[in-house]
């Protein structure tokens, strides 16, 4: 029996584990992949306070995990299949294994959004990737495309420009959503080219990935872009499919305010998984701190005998 069960080892979950340990709470962090979540795939984190020269996402995540372990947090690798949060004792199932706790912090983050177009499923992992820092080296000296217009997409383009011969950035609008500093960095790269007002209609190839068919939304013209790889950066979907009983908004995010409280007593939501306007590492960390504090206050106030 743990004081706090934390689902997810991204910045929100790791911060929650740190604050839980410092509050004397016995915390268990359950993560199906690796510490850091999305941030572990970021080649350079530049907007987190205290790192004027930036820090790699992997180094940042590893430091947070070590800090959480220093304060007593335990980690287990498991894929969650079911939750039972209705009683005083909260239960999290991973297959036949069951973890029990007095409170739960849901910090599972989000998963990459797919485009849902022809050829996508055929080439995921064989030309199509969701992680430039993970797979960029496979395309050294080759031509690639990045689809998206946010910070992740433009940041991926900058990273890939140092590896690949040519990087095309495909965006459906005539303006980027990314911050100006990231856009300027991408524009400064001579081998980065922007294809605006365009959307991918299908991915092309036989045995090997060969490119993408594009539709210009303004002119209606269709063109074929020949590239050997394509990186998708079109947003994320909250990882809430298995969370029966938790109130979600129309987009599938957990409904929870700045106090991180969900509709179920003793259950809290932190980070990208909850309804919020700004989803950044710094706001995820803030959520984690609040959630751990609220969980400790809940345990103290209920005085339930376990």
PDB file of C-alpha atoms in Angstrom:
ATOM      1  CA  UNK A   1       0.000   0.000   0.000  1.00  0.00           C
ATOM      2  CA  UNK A   2       1.468   3.314  -1.132  1.00  0.00           C
ATOM      3  CA  UNK A   3       0.506   6.814  -0.074  1.00  0.00           C
ATOM      4  CA  UNK A   4       0.565   8.044  -3.679  1.00  0.00           C
ATOM      5  CA  UNK A   5       0.451   6.124  -6.942  1.00  0.00           C
ATOM      6  CA  UNK A   6       1.726   8.265  -9.806  1.00  0.00           C
ATOM      7  CA  UNK A   7       0.908   7.268 -13.373  1.00  0.00           C
ATOM      8  CA  UNK A   8       3.508   8.663 -15.754  1.00  0.00           C
ATOM      9  CA  UNK A   9       7.145   9.695 -15.412  1.00  0.00           C
ATOM     10  CA  UNK A  10       7.105  12.899 -17.414  1.00  0.00           C
ATOM     11  CA  UNK A  11       7.908  16.270 -15.832  1.00  0.00           C
ATOM     12  CA  UNK A  12       4.543  16.304 -14.010  1.00  0.00           C
ATOM     13  CA  UNK A  13       4.892  12.815 -12.574  1.00  0.00           C
ATOM     14  CA  UNK A  14       8.544  13.237 -11.665  1.00  0.00           C
ATOM     15  CA  UNK A  15       7.912  16.553  -9.918  1.00  0.00           C
ATOM     16  CA  UNK A  16       5.005  14.987  -8.044  1.00  0.00           C
ATOM     17  CA  UNK A  17       7.330  12.197  -6.906  1.00  0.00           C
ATOM     18  CA  UNK A  18       9.921  14.712  -5.700  1.00  0.00           C
ATOM     19  CA  UNK A  19       7.368  16.719  -3.725  1.00  0.00           C
ATOM     20  CA  UNK A  20       5.723  13.571  -2.369  1.00  0.00           C
ATOM     21  CA  UNK A  21       9.051  12.313  -1.035  1.00  0.00           C
ATOM     22  CA  UNK A  22       9.905  15.637   0.558  1.00  0.00           C
ATOM     23  CA  UNK A  23       6.494  15.586   2.276  1.00  0.00           C
ATOM     24  CA  UNK A  24       7.240  12.165   3.755  1.00  0.00           C
ATOM     25  CA  UNK A  25       4.827  10.365   1.428  1.00  0.00           C
ATOM     26  CA  UNK A  26       5.560   6.888   0.090  1.00  0.00           C
ATOM     27  CA  UNK A  27       5.261   7.253  -3.710  1.00  0.00           C
ATOM     28  CA  UNK A  28       5.332   4.737  -6.558  1.00  0.00           C
ATOM     29  CA  UNK A  29       5.744   5.960 -10.141  1.00  0.00           C
ATOM     30  CA  UNK A  30       4.329   3.696 -12.860  1.00  0.00           C
ATOM     31  CA  UNK A  31       5.627   4.308 -16.389  1.00  0.00           C
ATOM     32  CA  UNK A  32       5.281   2.061 -19.443  1.00  0.00           C
ATOM     33  CA  UNK A  33       8.225   3.472 -21.415  1.00  0.00           C
ATOM     34  CA  UNK A  34      10.981   5.632 -19.911  1.00  0.00           C
ATOM     35  CA  UNK A  35      11.408   8.607 -17.634  1.00  0.00           C
ATOM     36  CA  UNK A  36      10.793  11.992 -19.178  1.00  0.00           C
ATOM     37  CA  UNK A  37       7.818  11.340 -21.422  1.00  0.00           C
ATOM     38  CA  UNK A  38       7.773  13.661 -24.443  1.00  0.00           C
ATOM     39  CA  UNK A  39      10.623  15.766 -23.089  1.00  0.00           C
ATOM     40  CA  UNK A  40      13.053  12.841 -23.387  1.00  0.00           C
ATOM     41  CA  UNK A  41      12.656  13.141 -27.176  1.00  0.00           C
ATOM     42  CA  UNK A  42      13.576  16.840 -27.184  1.00  0.00           C
ATOM     43  CA  UNK A  43      17.131  17.463 -28.326  1.00  0.00           C
ATOM     44  CA  UNK A  44      17.387  20.827 -26.564  1.00  0.00           C
ATOM     45  CA  UNK A  45      15.128  22.275 -23.868  1.00  0.00           C
ATOM     46  CA  UNK A  46      15.635  26.040 -23.949  1.00  0.00           C
ATOM     47  CA  UNK A  47      12.628  27.524 -22.157  1.00  0.00           C
ATOM     48  CA  UNK A  48      12.869  25.950 -18.705  1.00  0.00           C
ATOM     49  CA  UNK A  49      14.090  28.460 -16.089  1.00  0.00           C
ATOM     50  CA  UNK A  50      17.630  27.991 -14.850  1.00  0.00           C
ATOM     51  CA  UNK A  51      19.218  26.672 -18.046  1.00  0.00           C
ATOM     52  CA  UNK A  52      20.382  29.702 -20.062  1.00  0.00           C
ATOM     53  CA  UNK A  53      22.246  27.503 -22.546  1.00  0.00           C
ATOM     54  CA  UNK A  54      19.513  24.860 -22.662  1.00  0.00           C
ATOM     55  CA  UNK A  55      19.707  21.214 -21.672  1.00  0.00           C
ATOM     56  CA  UNK A  56      18.965  18.024 -23.566  1.00  0.00           C
ATOM     57  CA  UNK A  57      15.586  16.498 -22.795  1.00  0.00           C
ATOM     58  CA  UNK A  58      17.166  13.182 -21.835  1.00  0.00           C
ATOM     59  CA  UNK A  59      19.602  14.803 -19.393  1.00  0.00           C
ATOM     60  CA  UNK A  60      16.785  16.865 -17.889  1.00  0.00           C
ATOM     61  CA  UNK A  61      14.556  13.808 -17.415  1.00  0.00           C
ATOM     62  CA  UNK A  62      17.349  11.703 -15.943  1.00  0.00           C
ATOM     63  CA  UNK A  63      18.220  14.425 -13.445  1.00  0.00           C
ATOM     64  CA  UNK A  64      14.581  14.662 -12.349  1.00  0.00           C
ATOM     65  CA  UNK A  65      14.351  10.888 -11.917  1.00  0.00           C
ATOM     66  CA  UNK A  66      17.516  10.788  -9.805  1.00  0.00           C
ATOM     67  CA  UNK A  67      16.147  13.610  -7.678  1.00  0.00           C
ATOM     68  CA  UNK A  68      12.870  11.737  -7.165  1.00  0.00           C
ATOM     69  CA  UNK A  69      14.756   8.564  -6.203  1.00  0.00           C
ATOM     70  CA  UNK A  70      16.879  10.590  -3.782  1.00  0.00           C
ATOM     71  CA  UNK A  71      13.692  11.460  -1.889  1.00  0.00           C
ATOM     72  CA  UNK A  72      12.487   7.865  -1.806  1.00  0.00           C
ATOM     73  CA  UNK A  73      10.285   7.463  -4.877  1.00  0.00           C
ATOM     74  CA  UNK A  74      10.078   3.994  -6.364  1.00  0.00           C
ATOM     75  CA  UNK A  75       9.716   3.295 -10.087  1.00  0.00           C
ATOM     76  CA  UNK A  76       8.150   0.376 -11.894  1.00  0.00           C
ATOM     77  CA  UNK A  77       7.800  -0.278 -15.612  1.00  0.00           C
ATOM     78  CA  UNK A  78       4.292  -1.471 -16.487  1.00  0.00           C
ATOM     79  CA  UNK A  79       1.524  -0.809 -18.987  1.00  0.00           C
ATOM     80  CA  UNK A  80      -1.711   0.028 -17.208  1.00  0.00           C
ATOM     81  CA  UNK A  81      -4.819  -1.804 -18.377  1.00  0.00           C
ATOM     82  CA  UNK A  82      -7.464  -0.806 -15.832  1.00  0.00           C
ATOM     83  CA  UNK A  83      -8.202   1.562 -12.962  1.00  0.00           C
ATOM     84  CA  UNK A  84     -10.469   1.068  -9.942  1.00  0.00           C
ATOM     85  CA  UNK A  85     -10.637   4.433  -8.220  1.00  0.00           C
ATOM     86  CA  UNK A  86     -14.081   4.286  -6.622  1.00  0.00           C
ATOM     87  CA  UNK A  87     -13.146   3.139  -3.138  1.00  0.00           C
ATOM     88  CA  UNK A  88     -10.924   4.478  -0.375  1.00  0.00           C
ATOM     89  CA  UNK A  89      -8.194   2.170  -1.638  1.00  0.00           C
ATOM     90  CA  UNK A  90      -7.286   3.076  -5.199  1.00  0.00           C
ATOM     91  CA  UNK A  91      -6.253   0.201  -7.444  1.00  0.00           C
ATOM     92  CA  UNK A  92      -4.224   0.289 -10.633  1.00  0.00           C
ATOM     93  CA  UNK A  93      -3.991  -2.856 -12.731  1.00  0.00           C
ATOM     94  CA  UNK A  94      -1.239  -3.781 -15.168  1.00  0.00           C
ATOM     95  CA  UNK A  95      -2.387  -7.117 -16.500  1.00  0.00           C
ATOM     96  CA  UNK A  96      -2.684  -9.419 -13.483  1.00  0.00           C
ATOM     97  CA  UNK A  97      -0.546  -7.153 -11.302  1.00  0.00           C
ATOM     98  CA  UNK A  98      -2.362  -4.750  -8.979  1.00  0.00           C
ATOM     99  CA  UNK A  99      -0.920  -1.652  -7.294  1.00  0.00           C
ATOM    100  CA  UNK A 100      -2.791  -0.146  -4.325  1.00  0.00           C
ATOM    101  CA  UNK A 101      -2.601   3.352  -2.927  1.00  0.00           C
ATOM    102  CA  UNK A 102      -4.395   5.938  -0.819  1.00  0.00           C
ATOM    103  CA  UNK A 103      -4.308   8.490  -3.632  1.00  0.00           C
ATOM    104  CA  UNK A 104      -3.562   8.573  -7.366  1.00  0.00           C
ATOM    105  CA  UNK A 105      -1.957  11.245  -9.513  1.00  0.00           C
ATOM    106  CA  UNK A 106      -2.747  10.860 -13.210  1.00  0.00           C
ATOM    107  CA  UNK A 107       0.204  12.272 -15.132  1.00  0.00           C
ATOM    108  CA  UNK A 108       0.299  10.035 -18.190  1.00  0.00           C
ATOM    109  CA  UNK A 109       0.638  12.903 -20.641  1.00  0.00           C
ATOM    110  CA  UNK A 110      -0.313  12.480 -24.267  1.00  0.00           C
ATOM    111  CA  UNK A 111       0.587  10.362 -27.289  1.00  0.00           C
ATOM    112  CA  UNK A 112       1.502  11.603 -30.794  1.00  0.00           C
ATOM    113  CA  UNK A 113      -1.436  12.391 -33.050  1.00  0.00           C
ATOM    114  CA  UNK A 114      -1.605  10.602 -36.390  1.00  0.00           C
ATOM    115  CA  UNK A 115      -2.817  12.139 -39.629  1.00  0.00           C
ATOM    116  CA  UNK A 116      -5.135   9.278 -40.548  1.00  0.00           C
ATOM    117  CA  UNK A 117      -4.320   9.374 -44.262  1.00  0.00           C
ATOM    118  CA  UNK A 118      -3.590   6.681 -46.832  1.00  0.00           C
ATOM    119  CA  UNK A 119      -0.242   4.942 -46.401  1.00  0.00           C
ATOM    120  CA  UNK A 120       0.418   6.223 -42.886  1.00  0.00           C
ATOM    121  CA  UNK A 121       0.063   2.914 -41.057  1.00  0.00           C
ATOM    122  CA  UNK A 122       2.113   1.148 -43.730  1.00  0.00           C
ATOM    123  CA  UNK A 123       5.180   3.299 -43.206  1.00  0.00           C
ATOM    124  CA  UNK A 124       5.237   4.101 -39.471  1.00  0.00           C
ATOM    125  CA  UNK A 125       8.688   3.001 -38.379  1.00  0.00           C
ATOM    126  CA  UNK A 126       9.692   2.506 -42.009  1.00  0.00           C
ATOM    127  CA  UNK A 127      10.026   6.090 -43.179  1.00  0.00           C
ATOM    128  CA  UNK A 128       7.487   7.833 -40.953  1.00  0.00           C
ATOM    129  CA  UNK A 129       8.539   8.846 -37.441  1.00  0.00           C
ATOM    130  CA  UNK A 130       7.169  10.885 -34.547  1.00  0.00           C
ATOM    131  CA  UNK A 131      10.579  11.573 -33.008  1.00  0.00           C
ATOM    132  CA  UNK A 132      13.324  13.479 -34.817  1.00  0.00           C
ATOM    133  CA  UNK A 133      15.904  13.014 -32.064  1.00  0.00           C
ATOM    134  CA  UNK A 134      15.198   9.277 -31.916  1.00  0.00           C
ATOM    135  CA  UNK A 135      15.281   8.543 -35.640  1.00  0.00           C
ATOM    136  CA  UNK A 136      16.989  11.490 -37.316  1.00  0.00           C
ATOM    137  CA  UNK A 137      20.322   9.709 -37.719  1.00  0.00           C
ATOM    138  CA  UNK A 138      18.670   7.064 -39.900  1.00  0.00           C
ATOM    139  CA  UNK A 139      18.243   9.784 -42.527  1.00  0.00           C
ATOM    140  CA  UNK A 140      21.720  11.312 -42.485  1.00  0.00           C
ATOM    141  CA  UNK A 141      22.475  12.966 -45.808  1.00  0.00           C
ATOM    142  CA  UNK A 142      18.972  12.367 -47.141  1.00  0.00           C
ATOM    143  CA  UNK A 143      15.884  14.468 -47.852  1.00  0.00           C
ATOM    144  CA  UNK A 144      13.106  14.552 -45.248  1.00  0.00           C
ATOM    145  CA  UNK A 145       9.881  16.377 -44.485  1.00  0.00           C
ATOM    146  CA  UNK A 146       8.487  17.659 -41.210  1.00  0.00           C
ATOM    147  CA  UNK A 147       4.717  18.085 -40.983  1.00  0.00           C
ATOM    148  CA  UNK A 148       3.419  20.655 -38.507  1.00  0.00           C
ATOM    149  CA  UNK A 149       3.673  24.307 -37.560  1.00  0.00           C
ATOM    150  CA  UNK A 150       4.287  24.401 -33.814  1.00  0.00           C
ATOM    151  CA  UNK A 151       7.412  24.565 -31.677  1.00  0.00           C
ATOM    152  CA  UNK A 152       7.988  20.827 -31.958  1.00  0.00           C
ATOM    153  CA  UNK A 153       7.821  20.836 -35.761  1.00  0.00           C
ATOM    154  CA  UNK A 154      10.141  23.818 -36.213  1.00  0.00           C
ATOM    155  CA  UNK A 155      12.493  22.529 -33.532  1.00  0.00           C
ATOM    156  CA  UNK A 156      12.615  19.174 -35.325  1.00  0.00           C
ATOM    157  CA  UNK A 157      13.433  20.961 -38.582  1.00  0.00           C
ATOM    158  CA  UNK A 158      16.350  22.786 -36.956  1.00  0.00           C
ATOM    159  CA  UNK A 159      17.663  19.560 -35.464  1.00  0.00           C
ATOM    160  CA  UNK A 160      17.304  17.613 -38.716  1.00  0.00           C
ATOM    161  CA  UNK A 161      18.948  20.373 -40.745  1.00  0.00           C
ATOM    162  CA  UNK A 162      22.258  19.430 -39.106  1.00  0.00           C
ATOM    163  CA  UNK A 163      21.875  15.807 -40.181  1.00  0.00           C
ATOM    164  CA  UNK A 164      19.906  15.714 -43.411  1.00  0.00           C
ATOM    165  CA  UNK A 165      20.656  17.114 -46.862  1.00  0.00           C
ATOM    166  CA  UNK A 166      17.288  18.874 -47.196  1.00  0.00           C
ATOM    167  CA  UNK A 167      14.427  19.477 -44.781  1.00  0.00           C
ATOM    168  CA  UNK A 168      10.958  20.500 -45.981  1.00  0.00           C
ATOM    169  CA  UNK A 169       8.510  21.922 -43.437  1.00  0.00           C
ATOM    170  CA  UNK A 170       4.898  21.372 -44.488  1.00  0.00           C
ATOM    171  CA  UNK A 171       2.253  23.477 -42.773  1.00  0.00           C
ATOM    172  CA  UNK A 172      -1.442  23.823 -43.517  1.00  0.00           C
ATOM    173  CA  UNK A 173      -1.579  27.562 -42.793  1.00  0.00           C
ATOM    174  CA  UNK A 174       0.339  30.608 -44.037  1.00  0.00           C
ATOM    175  CA  UNK A 175       1.645  31.401 -40.534  1.00  0.00           C
ATOM    176  CA  UNK A 176       3.375  29.207 -37.973  1.00  0.00           C
ATOM    177  CA  UNK A 177       2.081  28.640 -34.451  1.00  0.00           C
ATOM    178  CA  UNK A 178       5.632  28.206 -33.196  1.00  0.00           C
ATOM    179  CA  UNK A 179       7.351  30.890 -31.137  1.00  0.00           C
ATOM    180  CA  UNK A 180       9.284  33.514 -33.084  1.00  0.00           C
ATOM    181  CA  UNK A 181      12.669  32.422 -31.795  1.00  0.00           C
ATOM    182  CA  UNK A 182      12.197  28.869 -33.090  1.00  0.00           C
ATOM    183  CA  UNK A 183      10.826  30.082 -36.442  1.00  0.00           C
ATOM    184  CA  UNK A 184      13.819  32.391 -36.845  1.00  0.00           C
ATOM    185  CA  UNK A 185      16.197  29.529 -36.096  1.00  0.00           C
ATOM    186  CA  UNK A 186      14.575  27.403 -38.805  1.00  0.00           C
ATOM    187  CA  UNK A 187      14.560  30.264 -41.326  1.00  0.00           C
ATOM    188  CA  UNK A 188      18.276  30.789 -40.736  1.00  0.00           C
ATOM    189  CA  UNK A 189      19.019  27.255 -41.971  1.00  0.00           C
ATOM    190  CA  UNK A 190      19.909  27.239 -45.682  1.00  0.00           C
ATOM    191  CA  UNK A 191      18.729  23.660 -46.213  1.00  0.00           C
ATOM    192  CA  UNK A 192      15.267  24.187 -44.675  1.00  0.00           C
ATOM    193  CA  UNK A 193      12.454  24.969 -47.103  1.00  0.00           C
ATOM    194  CA  UNK A 194       8.872  25.876 -46.145  1.00  0.00           C
ATOM    195  CA  UNK A 195       5.805  24.578 -47.966  1.00  0.00           C
ATOM    196  CA  UNK A 196       2.868  26.583 -46.677  1.00  0.00           C
ATOM    197  CA  UNK A 197      -0.920  26.305 -47.053  1.00  0.00           C
ATOM    198  CA  UNK A 198      -0.482  22.622 -47.801  1.00  0.00           C
ATOM    199  CA  UNK A 199      -1.635  19.349 -46.296  1.00  0.00           C
ATOM    200  CA  UNK A 200      -0.500  15.767 -46.917  1.00  0.00           C
ATOM    201  CA  UNK A 201      -3.103  13.628 -48.686  1.00  0.00           C
ATOM    202  CA  UNK A 202      -1.294  10.297 -48.833  1.00  0.00           C
ATOM    203  CA  UNK A 203       2.094   8.766 -48.286  1.00  0.00           C
ATOM    204  CA  UNK A 204       3.770   7.109 -51.248  1.00  0.00           C
ATOM    205  CA  UNK A 205       5.950   4.085 -51.714  1.00  0.00           C
ATOM    206  CA  UNK A 206       6.159   0.413 -52.462  1.00  0.00           C
ATOM    207  CA  UNK A 207       8.623  -1.574 -50.429  1.00  0.00           C
ATOM    208  CA  UNK A 208      10.386   1.658 -49.399  1.00  0.00           C
ATOM    209  CA  UNK A 209       8.964   5.022 -48.390  1.00  0.00           C
ATOM    210  CA  UNK A 210       9.178   7.375 -51.369  1.00  0.00           C
ATOM    211  CA  UNK A 211       7.408  10.591 -50.434  1.00  0.00           C
ATOM    212  CA  UNK A 212       4.137  12.372 -49.826  1.00  0.00           C
ATOM    213  CA  UNK A 213       1.374  13.756 -52.008  1.00  0.00           C
ATOM    214  CA  UNK A 214       0.443  17.306 -51.031  1.00  0.00           C
ATOM    215  CA  UNK A 215      -2.648  19.423 -51.577  1.00  0.00           C
ATOM    216  CA  UNK A 216      -2.368  23.201 -51.627  1.00  0.00           C
ATOM    217  CA  UNK A 217      -5.472  24.372 -49.775  1.00  0.00           C
ATOM    218  CA  UNK A 218      -5.575  27.742 -51.516  1.00  0.00           C
ATOM    219  CA  UNK A 219      -4.987  26.710 -55.125  1.00  0.00           C
ATOM    220  CA  UNK A 220      -6.237  23.117 -55.040  1.00  0.00           C
ATOM    221  CA  UNK A 221      -3.022  22.002 -56.768  1.00  0.00           C
ATOM    222  CA  UNK A 222      -1.651  18.563 -55.980  1.00  0.00           C
ATOM    223  CA  UNK A 223       2.089  17.917 -55.973  1.00  0.00           C
ATOM    224  CA  UNK A 224       4.389  15.065 -55.078  1.00  0.00           C
ATOM    225  CA  UNK A 225       7.284  15.682 -52.700  1.00  0.00           C
ATOM    226  CA  UNK A 226       9.988  13.053 -52.973  1.00  0.00           C
ATOM    227  CA  UNK A 227      11.625  12.456 -49.599  1.00  0.00           C
ATOM    228  CA  UNK A 228      13.091   9.442 -47.853  1.00  0.00           C
ATOM    229  CA  UNK A 229      11.626  10.221 -44.436  1.00  0.00           C
ATOM    230  CA  UNK A 230       8.774  12.124 -42.855  1.00  0.00           C
ATOM    231  CA  UNK A 231       8.464  13.358 -39.272  1.00  0.00           C
ATOM    232  CA  UNK A 232       4.973  14.036 -37.919  1.00  0.00           C
ATOM    233  CA  UNK A 233       4.605  16.841 -35.364  1.00  0.00           C
ATOM    234  CA  UNK A 234       0.895  17.626 -35.464  1.00  0.00           C
ATOM    235  CA  UNK A 235       0.065  17.506 -31.784  1.00  0.00           C
ATOM    236  CA  UNK A 236      -0.864  14.919 -29.210  1.00  0.00           C
ATOM    237  CA  UNK A 237      -3.857  13.048 -27.858  1.00  0.00           C
ATOM    238  CA  UNK A 238      -4.346  12.619 -24.087  1.00  0.00           C
ATOM    239  CA  UNK A 239      -3.600   9.107 -22.861  1.00  0.00           C
ATOM    240  CA  UNK A 240      -6.972   8.635 -21.145  1.00  0.00           C
ATOM    241  CA  UNK A 241      -8.595   5.748 -23.039  1.00  0.00           C
ATOM    242  CA  UNK A 242      -8.473   3.385 -20.047  1.00  0.00           C
ATOM    243  CA  UNK A 243      -9.687   5.918 -17.443  1.00  0.00           C
ATOM    244  CA  UNK A 244     -13.243   4.830 -16.833  1.00  0.00           C
ATOM    245  CA  UNK A 245     -15.093   7.027 -14.355  1.00  0.00           C
ATOM    246  CA  UNK A 246     -12.828  10.066 -14.797  1.00  0.00           C
ATOM    247  CA  UNK A 247     -14.596  13.165 -16.157  1.00  0.00           C
ATOM    248  CA  UNK A 248     -13.119  14.198 -19.513  1.00  0.00           C
ATOM    249  CA  UNK A 249     -13.693  17.184 -21.769  1.00  0.00           C
ATOM    250  CA  UNK A 250     -14.777  16.841 -25.407  1.00  0.00           C
ATOM    251  CA  UNK A 251     -11.164  16.407 -26.509  1.00  0.00           C
ATOM    252  CA  UNK A 252     -10.493  13.624 -24.018  1.00  0.00           C
ATOM    253  CA  UNK A 253      -8.466  15.632 -21.507  1.00  0.00           C
ATOM    254  CA  UNK A 254      -9.146  15.187 -17.801  1.00  0.00           C
ATOM    255  CA  UNK A 255     -11.301  17.925 -16.318  1.00  0.00           C
ATOM    256  CA  UNK A 256      -9.306  19.322 -13.398  1.00  0.00           C
ATOM    257  CA  UNK A 257      -8.640  22.865 -12.250  1.00  0.00           C
ATOM    258  CA  UNK A 258      -5.470  24.507 -10.995  1.00  0.00           C
ATOM    259  CA  UNK A 259      -5.857  22.473  -7.799  1.00  0.00           C
ATOM    260  CA  UNK A 260      -5.512  19.345 -10.006  1.00  0.00           C
ATOM    261  CA  UNK A 261      -8.558  17.720  -8.380  1.00  0.00           C
ATOM    262  CA  UNK A 262     -10.625  15.411 -10.588  1.00  0.00           C
ATOM    263  CA  UNK A 263     -14.258  14.397 -10.076  1.00  0.00           C
ATOM    264  CA  UNK A 264     -13.113  11.480  -7.891  1.00  0.00           C
ATOM    265  CA  UNK A 265     -11.909  12.257  -4.344  1.00  0.00           C
ATOM    266  CA  UNK A 266      -8.277  11.326  -3.851  1.00  0.00           C
ATOM    267  CA  UNK A 267      -7.525  11.352  -7.567  1.00  0.00           C
ATOM    268  CA  UNK A 268      -5.581  14.208  -9.159  1.00  0.00           C
ATOM    269  CA  UNK A 269      -4.488  15.090 -12.711  1.00  0.00           C
ATOM    270  CA  UNK A 270      -1.228  16.824 -13.567  1.00  0.00           C
ATOM    271  CA  UNK A 271       0.519  17.942 -16.730  1.00  0.00           C
ATOM    272  CA  UNK A 272      -0.514  17.644 -20.359  1.00  0.00           C
ATOM    273  CA  UNK A 273      -3.243  15.155 -19.540  1.00  0.00           C
ATOM    274  CA  UNK A 274      -5.512  17.718 -17.886  1.00  0.00           C
ATOM    275  CA  UNK A 275      -7.603  20.499 -19.392  1.00  0.00           C
ATOM    276  CA  UNK A 276      -5.438  23.608 -19.628  1.00  0.00           C
ATOM    277  CA  UNK A 277      -4.421  26.294 -22.100  1.00  0.00           C
ATOM    278  CA  UNK A 278      -0.641  26.158 -21.859  1.00  0.00           C
ATOM    279  CA  UNK A 279       1.047  22.760 -22.042  1.00  0.00           C
ATOM    280  CA  UNK A 280       4.745  23.242 -21.347  1.00  0.00           C
ATOM    281  CA  UNK A 281       7.370  21.538 -19.185  1.00  0.00           C
ATOM    282  CA  UNK A 282       7.215  24.338 -16.634  1.00  0.00           C
ATOM    283  CA  UNK A 283       3.422  24.117 -16.258  1.00  0.00           C
ATOM    284  CA  UNK A 284       3.593  20.327 -16.028  1.00  0.00           C
ATOM    285  CA  UNK A 285       6.144  20.590 -13.222  1.00  0.00           C
ATOM    286  CA  UNK A 286       3.928  23.119 -11.442  1.00  0.00           C
ATOM    287  CA  UNK A 287       0.967  20.743 -11.726  1.00  0.00           C
ATOM    288  CA  UNK A 288       3.041  17.922 -10.275  1.00  0.00           C
ATOM    289  CA  UNK A 289       3.974  19.970  -7.231  1.00  0.00           C
ATOM    290  CA  UNK A 290       0.356  21.011  -6.647  1.00  0.00           C
ATOM    291  CA  UNK A 291      -0.957  17.476  -7.126  1.00  0.00           C
ATOM    292  CA  UNK A 292       1.488  16.016  -4.604  1.00  0.00           C
ATOM    293  CA  UNK A 293       0.596  18.698  -2.076  1.00  0.00           C
ATOM    294  CA  UNK A 294      -3.132  18.118  -2.611  1.00  0.00           C
ATOM    295  CA  UNK A 295      -2.667  14.352  -2.295  1.00  0.00           C
ATOM    296  CA  UNK A 296      -0.815  14.765   0.999  1.00  0.00           C
ATOM    297  CA  UNK A 297      -3.544  17.116   2.261  1.00  0.00           C
ATOM    298  CA  UNK A 298      -6.214  14.601   1.240  1.00  0.00           C
ATOM    299  CA  UNK A 299      -4.509  11.796   3.172  1.00  0.00           C
ATOM    300  CA  UNK A 300      -4.169  14.012   6.224  1.00  0.00           C
ATOM    301  CA  UNK A 301      -7.782  15.217   6.110  1.00  0.00           C
ATOM    302  CA  UNK A 302      -9.485  11.891   5.530  1.00  0.00           C
ATOM    303  CA  UNK A 303      -7.676   9.939   8.270  1.00  0.00           C
ATOM    304  CA  UNK A 304      -8.904   6.764   6.606  1.00  0.00           C
ATOM    305  CA  UNK A 305      -7.758   3.546   8.223  1.00  0.00           C
ATOM    306  CA  UNK A 306      -6.049   1.363   5.609  1.00  0.00           C
TER     307      UNK A 306
END
